Amino acid sequence: MPLLSLLSFFHFKHFLLGLLLQANVDTEYSSDPLTIAIWVIHSLSVFSVLIPLIVGYRRRDVLEKGLRLLLILLFISLCVELLALGVTFLQRLFEYQRENFFLYTLFTPVEFILFVKMFQFWNRGHRREKIFSYSIPVFLLVWAGGMIWAYATAGASDSSLLFGLKKNIWHFENFLLSALSIFFIISAIMTLFTGLKDHEQSILSKGMFWFSAAILIYYAGNIFVFTLMDLILGSKQSFWYINTVVNFLKNILFAFAFYYSGKAALKERRTVDAEIPAETA
């Protein structure tokens, strides 16, 4: 997920809890130093997406296709976060029941497709390029099937339809995120090996290196959290701070991808521009 960061419903749910408490929505805990510390940590992690967004936007003219897709994804994820934040505040201010989890549910396939397209771009000419192509329709079928199952069985319990739907989606994404973690870990490792075989350019100047490293760290760090999500959400959730830390690291590495890849592209452009007058002369 961002996402999800970024960017998953569960991650942002606890950030919103801290944010609302800090905003004196619940005055019983708003002055608690631990609550304030949690709010600060989650805020830094969730909105750390602004760091790569700013760096990428400044170098947008020289970014390769894979990084342009990443820039689009980061912008979409930021919009989702802001929309979810707005829905939650409206819910608290006007005391009406609106849920924002559907925003993250819809964001999941968008994130998957764009991530796969990036891996596909950096694995052109390899057999695994077809695997990435086939993975998109397979994922969409699984995701759509999971959503249909979640809705069809939501009213089977004595609880409300909305509560049953949320519970079913949690269970389904518990399985889905675990599977996606394995898929993206393997994809990142293969892409890193592809980059290491190319000796024409420094590995540190390649966007594919920083992107793959970010994905590897994020999903390897979160696979335990995603696999045991039901247990963690039912506990004191101390393990969920793993997600907070690796999400921040992921965004920092995305910023490195934009910076170093853009720097190399600008250097190459200046070299070409300098050679043109010499050839004409």
XYZ file of N, CA, C and O in Angstrom, residues 105 109 136-154 165 168-169 171-173 175-176:
116
model
N -8.756 2.203 -0.031
C -9.095 0.975 -0.743
C -8.992 1.184 -2.252
O -8.479 0.331 -2.981
N -5.146 -0.272 -5.903
C -4.836 -0.686 -7.281
C -4.079 0.367 -8.072
O -3.264 0.027 -8.940
N -0.669 -7.171 -13.681
C -1.688 -6.128 -13.496
C -3.108 -6.691 -13.616
O -3.923 -6.501 -12.698
N -3.467 -7.382 -14.707
C -4.827 -7.955 -14.759
C -5.081 -8.991 -13.672
O -6.200 -9.078 -13.154
N -4.058 -9.770 -13.317
C -4.222 -10.754 -12.244
C -4.542 -10.056 -10.925
O -5.463 -10.442 -10.191
N -3.783 -9.006 -10.628
C -4.036 -8.260 -9.393
C -5.435 -7.654 -9.389
O -6.150 -7.714 -8.373
N -5.837 -7.046 -10.506
C -7.151 -6.408 -10.569
C -8.275 -7.416 -10.360
O -9.286 -7.111 -9.710
N -8.113 -8.615 -10.893
C -9.113 -9.664 -10.686
C -9.190 -10.069 -9.220
O -10.280 -10.213 -8.654
N -8.012 -10.241 -8.595
C -7.979 -10.621 -7.178
C -8.564 -9.511 -6.316
O -9.371 -9.758 -5.409
N -8.152 -8.269 -6.602
C -8.641 -7.136 -5.808
C -10.155 -6.972 -5.954
O -10.873 -6.784 -4.961
N -10.651 -7.030 -7.192
C -12.091 -6.901 -7.423
C -12.853 -8.041 -6.753
O -13.910 -7.824 -6.138
N -12.302 -9.255 -6.845
C -12.935 -10.393 -6.178
C -12.983 -10.214 -4.674
O -13.983 -10.544 -4.026
N -11.910 -9.674 -4.110
C -11.875 -9.418 -2.671
C -12.888 -8.381 -2.246
O -13.538 -8.514 -1.201
N -13.042 -7.334 -3.058
C -14.017 -6.293 -2.740
C -15.452 -6.831 -2.822
O -16.298 -6.505 -1.982
N -15.714 -7.671 -3.837
C -17.049 -8.276 -3.970
C -17.333 -9.177 -2.775
O -18.431 -9.154 -2.200
N -16.338 -9.973 -2.399
C -16.510 -10.853 -1.227
C -16.744 -10.036 0.033
O -17.620 -10.372 0.850
N -15.980 -8.947 0.196
C -16.115 -8.117 1.397
C -17.519 -7.529 1.500
O -18.111 -7.492 2.587
N -18.067 -7.095 0.374
C -19.409 -6.493 0.389
C -20.493 -7.567 0.540
O -21.464 -7.379 1.281
N -20.318 -8.698 -0.161
C -21.350 -9.742 -0.151
C -21.512 -10.370 1.224
O -22.619 -10.792 1.600
N -20.432 -10.452 1.979
C -20.487 -11.091 3.298
C -20.541 -10.082 4.440
O -20.499 -10.480 5.605
N -20.617 -8.797 4.117
C -20.582 -7.773 5.167
C -21.801 -7.823 6.066
O -21.725 -7.525 7.260
N -18.271 -4.414 6.485
C -17.493 -4.167 5.277
C -16.054 -3.802 5.630
O -15.100 -4.313 5.026
N -14.190 -6.889 6.880
C -13.852 -7.805 5.786
C -12.692 -7.273 4.947
O -11.819 -8.031 4.511
N -12.711 -5.964 4.693
C -11.617 -5.364 3.926
C -10.313 -5.483 4.683
O -9.250 -5.746 4.101
N -9.454 -7.880 6.730
C -9.016 -9.273 6.596
C -8.457 -9.537 5.203
O -7.420 -10.210 5.043
N -9.133 -9.014 4.190
C -8.678 -9.229 2.820
C -7.337 -8.550 2.573
O -6.431 -9.143 1.969
N -7.187 -7.305 3.033
C -5.931 -6.594 2.809
C -4.798 -7.177 3.652
O -3.625 -7.004 3.312
N -4.249 -10.336 3.844
C -3.711 -11.307 2.891
C -3.059 -10.613 1.698
O -1.954 -10.974 1.275
N -3.744 -9.610 1.154
C -3.276 -8.955 -0.066
C -1.936 -8.262 0.143
O -1.007 -8.402 -0.680
